[in-house]
Amino acid sequence: MKIILFVLGYIILSTDAVAETLEVEYSSFYSHVKKLDDPSTAALRFAFGFMHIAEKRLCHVSSAQIVTQKQTLPLNVENNYRFTVPTDKILKMAKAKVVIELNDQANQCDMSVQLETLPSFLKTQYSHEELLLLFNQYQAFFEEMGGFLSFMMPSPKGLLFHFDTAVNFPTELQSLLDKNGEIALSQKWLMQQHGLELPNKPIRITAIVEK
């Protein structure tokens, strides 16, 4: 069971006594977000962050902004230290940079990108149709990315519901828990006309993928 993470390059580092600043070309982000500019993947997004190499956690991002010669656009850093960027070809043409302030040592933080559902799909009740919609969106993404080399790409095998704190799941959901205490819905389960009712809203929904 894996969560797909993508690595971005071309990072410029500067430091001071308080924080460490990274500058990443916006084009590196654009190459990812433009892949979701289609109705077949409209329920998905890329969430950007930095993974701490030694501690296997997200590095602390205090701020992020897009900077061009003419303007600065602040980005919303979410509670889990991830942020999103707009899909804007004009920013790419303007050679914009994404400037990120870290409260961690930058040489311990690797850029990663997580494919997940939009926040509007995070709730406590899901119909069978809604669950299939989300799963089908992940399928569409990986099929599009694979093309004629689809046999080399990971394929979605289900949906994984993540929670930020320990949740007391009712008995009927216990069989759906994985070893990390997350709700894991296999493709077989999703095809069995089930809805889903949760005691808490998930913090994100990702795909269960296999190569």
mmCIF file of C-alpha atoms in Angstrom:
data_model
loop_
_atom_site.group_PDB
_atom_site.id
_atom_site.type_symbol
_atom_site.label_atom_id
_atom_site.label_comp_id
_atom_site.label_asym_id
_atom_site.label_seq_id
_atom_site.Cartn_x
_atom_site.Cartn_y
_atom_site.Cartn_z
ATOM 1 C CA MET A 1 0.000 0.000 0.000
ATOM 2 C CA LYS A 2 1.631 3.221 -1.138
ATOM 3 C CA ILE A 3 0.903 6.897 -1.555
ATOM 4 C CA ILE A 4 2.350 8.338 -4.721
ATOM 5 C CA LEU A 5 4.900 11.088 -4.103
ATOM 6 C CA PHE A 6 6.535 13.076 -6.903
ATOM 7 C CA VAL A 7 9.927 14.805 -6.668
ATOM 8 C CA LEU A 8 10.471 18.323 -7.939
ATOM 9 C CA GLY A 9 13.792 19.800 -8.900
ATOM 10 C CA TYR A 10 15.599 23.077 -9.373
ATOM 11 C CA ILE A 11 15.627 24.317 -5.784
ATOM 12 C CA ILE A 12 17.549 27.391 -4.649
ATOM 13 C CA LEU A 13 18.405 27.612 -0.944
ATOM 14 C CA SER A 14 19.187 30.591 1.269
ATOM 15 C CA THR A 15 19.429 30.662 5.055
ATOM 16 C CA ASP A 16 19.316 33.057 7.957
ATOM 17 C CA ALA A 17 19.163 32.717 11.747
ATOM 18 C CA VAL A 18 15.400 32.284 11.861
ATOM 19 C CA ALA A 19 14.292 30.283 8.821
ATOM 20 C CA GLU A 20 15.501 28.734 5.620
ATOM 21 C CA THR A 21 14.115 29.923 2.307
ATOM 22 C CA LEU A 22 13.644 27.788 -0.781
ATOM 23 C CA GLU A 23 12.956 29.105 -4.263
ATOM 24 C CA VAL A 24 11.443 26.650 -6.733
ATOM 25 C CA GLU A 25 10.594 27.434 -10.341
ATOM 26 C CA TYR A 26 6.803 27.654 -10.764
ATOM 27 C CA SER A 27 7.186 25.618 -13.950
ATOM 28 C CA SER A 28 8.076 22.599 -11.798
ATOM 29 C CA PHE A 29 4.702 22.875 -10.060
ATOM 30 C CA TYR A 30 2.853 23.684 -13.279
ATOM 31 C CA SER A 31 4.070 20.486 -14.910
ATOM 32 C CA HIS A 32 2.091 18.616 -12.241
ATOM 33 C CA VAL A 33 -1.061 20.682 -11.777
ATOM 34 C CA LYS A 34 -1.759 20.968 -15.511
ATOM 35 C CA LYS A 35 -2.260 17.180 -15.546
ATOM 36 C CA LEU A 36 -5.466 17.656 -13.533
ATOM 37 C CA ASP A 37 -6.957 20.321 -15.809
ATOM 38 C CA ASP A 38 -9.680 17.987 -17.098
ATOM 39 C CA PRO A 39 -13.235 17.064 -15.976
ATOM 40 C CA SER A 40 -12.177 13.416 -15.569
ATOM 41 C CA THR A 41 -9.863 14.442 -12.704
ATOM 42 C CA ALA A 42 -11.743 17.503 -11.405
ATOM 43 C CA ALA A 43 -12.146 15.973 -7.912
ATOM 44 C CA LEU A 44 -8.381 15.643 -7.426
ATOM 45 C CA ARG A 45 -5.541 17.986 -6.572
ATOM 46 C CA PHE A 46 -1.811 17.951 -5.947
ATOM 47 C CA ALA A 47 -0.779 19.019 -2.427
ATOM 48 C CA PHE A 48 2.845 20.139 -2.180
ATOM 49 C CA GLY A 49 5.076 19.782 0.854
ATOM 50 C CA PHE A 50 8.487 18.712 2.101
ATOM 51 C CA MET A 51 9.236 15.354 3.693
ATOM 52 C CA HIS A 52 11.839 15.282 6.486
ATOM 53 C CA ILE A 53 14.436 12.724 5.431
ATOM 54 C CA ALA A 54 15.449 11.523 8.893
ATOM 55 C CA GLU A 55 12.182 11.863 10.813
ATOM 56 C CA LYS A 56 9.740 10.772 8.077
ATOM 57 C CA ARG A 57 7.335 13.649 8.747
ATOM 58 C CA LEU A 58 6.376 16.771 6.874
ATOM 59 C CA CYS A 59 8.790 19.642 7.380
ATOM 60 C CA HIS A 60 7.315 22.790 8.916
ATOM 61 C CA VAL A 61 6.406 25.302 6.211
ATOM 62 C CA SER A 62 5.715 28.719 7.729
ATOM 63 C CA SER A 63 4.762 30.469 4.474
ATOM 64 C CA ALA A 64 4.684 30.065 0.717
ATOM 65 C CA GLN A 65 4.134 32.564 -2.080
ATOM 66 C CA ILE A 66 4.396 32.895 -5.837
ATOM 67 C CA VAL A 67 6.683 35.731 -6.910
ATOM 68 C CA THR A 68 7.002 37.391 -10.315
ATOM 69 C CA GLN A 69 8.640 40.663 -11.321
ATOM 70 C CA LYS A 70 5.274 42.419 -10.986
ATOM 71 C CA GLN A 71 3.399 40.703 -8.165
ATOM 72 C CA THR A 72 3.497 38.437 -5.129
ATOM 73 C CA LEU A 73 0.689 35.918 -4.571
ATOM 74 C CA PRO A 74 0.466 34.389 -1.074
ATOM 75 C CA LEU A 75 -0.409 30.693 -0.902
ATOM 76 C CA ASN A 76 -2.433 29.065 1.855
ATOM 77 C CA VAL A 77 -0.321 26.682 3.941
ATOM 78 C CA GLU A 78 -2.648 24.098 5.452
ATOM 79 C CA ASN A 79 -2.447 22.575 8.928
ATOM 80 C CA ASN A 80 -0.443 19.614 7.649
ATOM 81 C CA TYR A 81 2.207 21.937 6.129
ATOM 82 C CA ARG A 82 1.096 21.294 2.568
ATOM 83 C CA PHE A 83 -0.039 23.899 0.050
ATOM 84 C CA THR A 84 -1.525 24.046 -3.426
ATOM 85 C CA VAL A 85 -0.722 26.247 -6.413
ATOM 86 C CA PRO A 86 -3.010 27.559 -9.182
ATOM 87 C CA THR A 87 -2.877 26.227 -12.731
ATOM 88 C CA ASP A 88 -1.811 29.327 -14.651
ATOM 89 C CA LYS A 89 0.193 29.217 -17.862
ATOM 90 C CA ILE A 90 0.813 32.968 -17.594
ATOM 91 C CA LEU A 91 2.791 32.415 -14.373
ATOM 92 C CA LYS A 92 4.859 29.806 -16.172
ATOM 93 C CA MET A 93 5.530 32.188 -19.062
ATOM 94 C CA ALA A 94 6.455 34.926 -16.561
ATOM 95 C CA LYS A 95 9.078 32.575 -15.064
ATOM 96 C CA ALA A 96 7.491 32.893 -11.632
ATOM 97 C CA LYS A 97 9.112 31.356 -8.581
ATOM 98 C CA VAL A 98 7.523 29.742 -5.541
ATOM 99 C CA VAL A 99 9.248 31.009 -2.387
ATOM 100 C CA ILE A 100 8.870 28.775 0.677
ATOM 101 C CA GLU A 101 9.905 29.559 4.257
ATOM 102 C CA LEU A 102 10.861 26.470 6.275
ATOM 103 C CA ASN A 103 11.251 26.096 10.027
ATOM 104 C CA ASP A 104 13.430 23.043 9.449
ATOM 105 C CA GLN A 105 16.869 22.507 7.991
ATOM 106 C CA ALA A 106 16.320 22.586 4.261
ATOM 107 C CA ASN A 107 18.967 19.953 3.583
ATOM 108 C CA GLN A 108 16.807 17.541 5.595
ATOM 109 C CA CYS A 109 13.665 18.246 3.554
ATOM 110 C CA ASP A 110 12.842 16.689 0.186
ATOM 111 C CA MET A 111 10.103 18.188 -1.950
ATOM 112 C CA SER A 112 7.141 15.852 -2.430
ATOM 113 C CA VAL A 113 3.745 16.103 -4.064
ATOM 114 C CA GLN A 114 0.717 14.155 -2.940
ATOM 115 C CA LEU A 115 -2.239 13.324 -5.158
ATOM 116 C CA GLU A 116 -5.443 13.565 -3.118
ATOM 117 C CA THR A 117 -9.107 14.543 -3.320
ATOM 118 C CA LEU A 118 -10.276 18.132 -3.029
ATOM 119 C CA PRO A 119 -11.288 19.297 0.493
ATOM 120 C CA SER A 120 -14.915 19.584 -0.652
ATOM 121 C CA PHE A 121 -15.050 15.780 -0.757
ATOM 122 C CA LEU A 122 -14.015 15.366 2.890
ATOM 123 C CA LYS A 123 -17.129 14.543 4.932
ATOM 124 C CA THR A 124 -18.663 11.841 7.110
ATOM 125 C CA GLN A 125 -21.186 10.269 4.726
ATOM 126 C CA TYR A 126 -20.605 8.947 1.212
ATOM 127 C CA SER A 127 -23.032 7.305 -1.156
ATOM 128 C CA HIS A 128 -21.867 4.407 -3.294
ATOM 129 C CA GLU A 129 -21.960 6.713 -6.317
ATOM 130 C CA GLU A 130 -19.700 9.278 -4.618
ATOM 131 C CA LEU A 131 -17.136 6.634 -3.698
ATOM 132 C CA LEU A 132 -17.110 5.316 -7.260
ATOM 133 C CA LEU A 133 -16.711 8.850 -8.603
ATOM 134 C CA LEU A 134 -13.564 9.358 -6.517
ATOM 135 C CA PHE A 135 -12.133 5.971 -7.456
ATOM 136 C CA ASN A 136 -12.877 6.535 -11.137
ATOM 137 C CA GLN A 137 -11.072 9.882 -10.992
ATOM 138 C CA TYR A 138 -7.915 8.179 -9.744
ATOM 139 C CA GLN A 139 -8.262 5.525 -12.434
ATOM 140 C CA ALA A 140 -8.605 8.228 -15.098
ATOM 141 C CA PHE A 141 -5.481 10.001 -13.839
ATOM 142 C CA PHE A 142 -3.242 6.937 -13.882
ATOM 143 C CA GLU A 143 -4.591 5.750 -17.228
ATOM 144 C CA GLU A 144 -3.897 9.163 -18.756
ATOM 145 C CA MET A 145 -0.390 9.275 -17.284
ATOM 146 C CA GLY A 146 0.392 5.749 -18.423
ATOM 147 C CA GLY A 147 -0.814 5.970 -22.006
ATOM 148 C CA PHE A 148 0.742 3.205 -24.087
ATOM 149 C CA LEU A 149 3.199 2.565 -21.213
ATOM 150 C CA SER A 150 0.385 1.942 -18.729
ATOM 151 C CA PHE A 151 1.895 -1.419 -17.790
ATOM 152 C CA MET A 152 4.778 0.507 -16.185
ATOM 153 C CA MET A 153 2.544 2.825 -14.140
ATOM 154 C CA PRO A 154 1.003 2.154 -10.726
ATOM 155 C CA SER A 155 -2.707 1.411 -10.798
ATOM 156 C CA PRO A 156 -5.314 2.343 -8.173
ATOM 157 C CA LYS A 157 -6.582 -0.601 -6.134
ATOM 158 C CA GLY A 158 -8.898 1.303 -3.816
ATOM 159 C CA LEU A 159 -9.357 4.405 -1.650
ATOM 160 C CA LEU A 160 -7.540 5.262 1.585
ATOM 161 C CA PHE A 161 -9.178 7.578 4.142
ATOM 162 C CA HIS A 162 -6.678 9.335 6.441
ATOM 163 C CA PHE A 163 -7.480 10.808 9.879
ATOM 164 C CA ASP A 164 -5.471 13.290 11.959
ATOM 165 C CA THR A 165 -6.205 11.755 15.372
ATOM 166 C CA ALA A 166 -7.114 8.362 16.764
ATOM 167 C CA VAL A 167 -10.733 7.648 15.881
ATOM 168 C CA ASN A 168 -13.066 5.226 17.640
ATOM 169 C CA PHE A 169 -14.509 3.345 14.699
ATOM 170 C CA PRO A 170 -17.718 1.372 15.183
ATOM 171 C CA THR A 171 -17.619 -2.416 14.954
ATOM 172 C CA GLU A 172 -18.906 -2.523 11.384
ATOM 173 C CA LEU A 173 -15.887 -0.496 10.187
ATOM 174 C CA GLN A 174 -13.193 -2.413 12.071
ATOM 175 C CA SER A 175 -12.676 -4.866 9.226
ATOM 176 C CA LEU A 176 -11.848 -1.964 6.888
ATOM 177 C CA LEU A 177 -8.927 -0.649 8.967
ATOM 178 C CA ASP A 178 -5.361 -1.109 7.765
ATOM 179 C CA LYS A 179 -2.316 -1.507 10.032
ATOM 180 C CA ASN A 180 -2.054 2.298 10.390
ATOM 181 C CA GLY A 181 -5.634 2.715 11.571
ATOM 182 C CA GLU A 182 -6.854 4.217 8.293
ATOM 183 C CA ILE A 183 -9.976 3.163 6.410
ATOM 184 C CA ALA A 184 -8.893 1.190 3.332
ATOM 185 C CA LEU A 185 -11.587 0.446 0.753
ATOM 186 C CA SER A 186 -10.468 -2.121 -1.815
ATOM 187 C CA GLN A 187 -11.650 -2.056 -5.407
ATOM 188 C CA LYS A 188 -13.677 -5.206 -4.722
ATOM 189 C CA TRP A 189 -15.408 -3.517 -1.757
ATOM 190 C CA LEU A 190 -16.146 -0.431 -3.849
ATOM 191 C CA MET A 191 -17.909 -2.543 -6.474
ATOM 192 C CA GLN A 192 -20.330 -4.054 -3.938
ATOM 193 C CA GLN A 193 -22.869 -1.211 -3.811
ATOM 194 C CA HIS A 194 -21.801 0.043 -0.369
ATOM 195 C CA GLY A 195 -22.037 3.565 0.987
ATOM 196 C CA LEU A 196 -19.825 4.708 3.860
ATOM 197 C CA GLU A 197 -20.602 6.479 7.143
ATOM 198 C CA LEU A 198 -17.681 7.697 9.255
ATOM 199 C CA PRO A 199 -17.569 8.978 12.852
ATOM 200 C CA ASN A 200 -15.144 11.774 11.837
ATOM 201 C CA LYS A 201 -14.273 13.607 8.642
ATOM 202 C CA PRO A 202 -11.046 12.356 7.035
ATOM 203 C CA ILE A 203 -8.235 14.861 6.560
ATOM 204 C CA ARG A 204 -7.566 13.527 3.046
ATOM 205 C CA ILE A 205 -8.428 10.695 0.693
ATOM 206 C CA THR A 206 -5.741 9.111 -1.468
ATOM 207 C CA ALA A 207 -5.579 6.119 -3.771
ATOM 208 C CA ILE A 208 -4.276 2.713 -2.773
ATOM 209 C CA VAL A 209 -1.822 1.975 -5.573
ATOM 210 C CA GLU A 210 0.293 -0.932 -6.736
ATOM 211 C CA LYS A 211 2.875 -1.264 -9.487
#
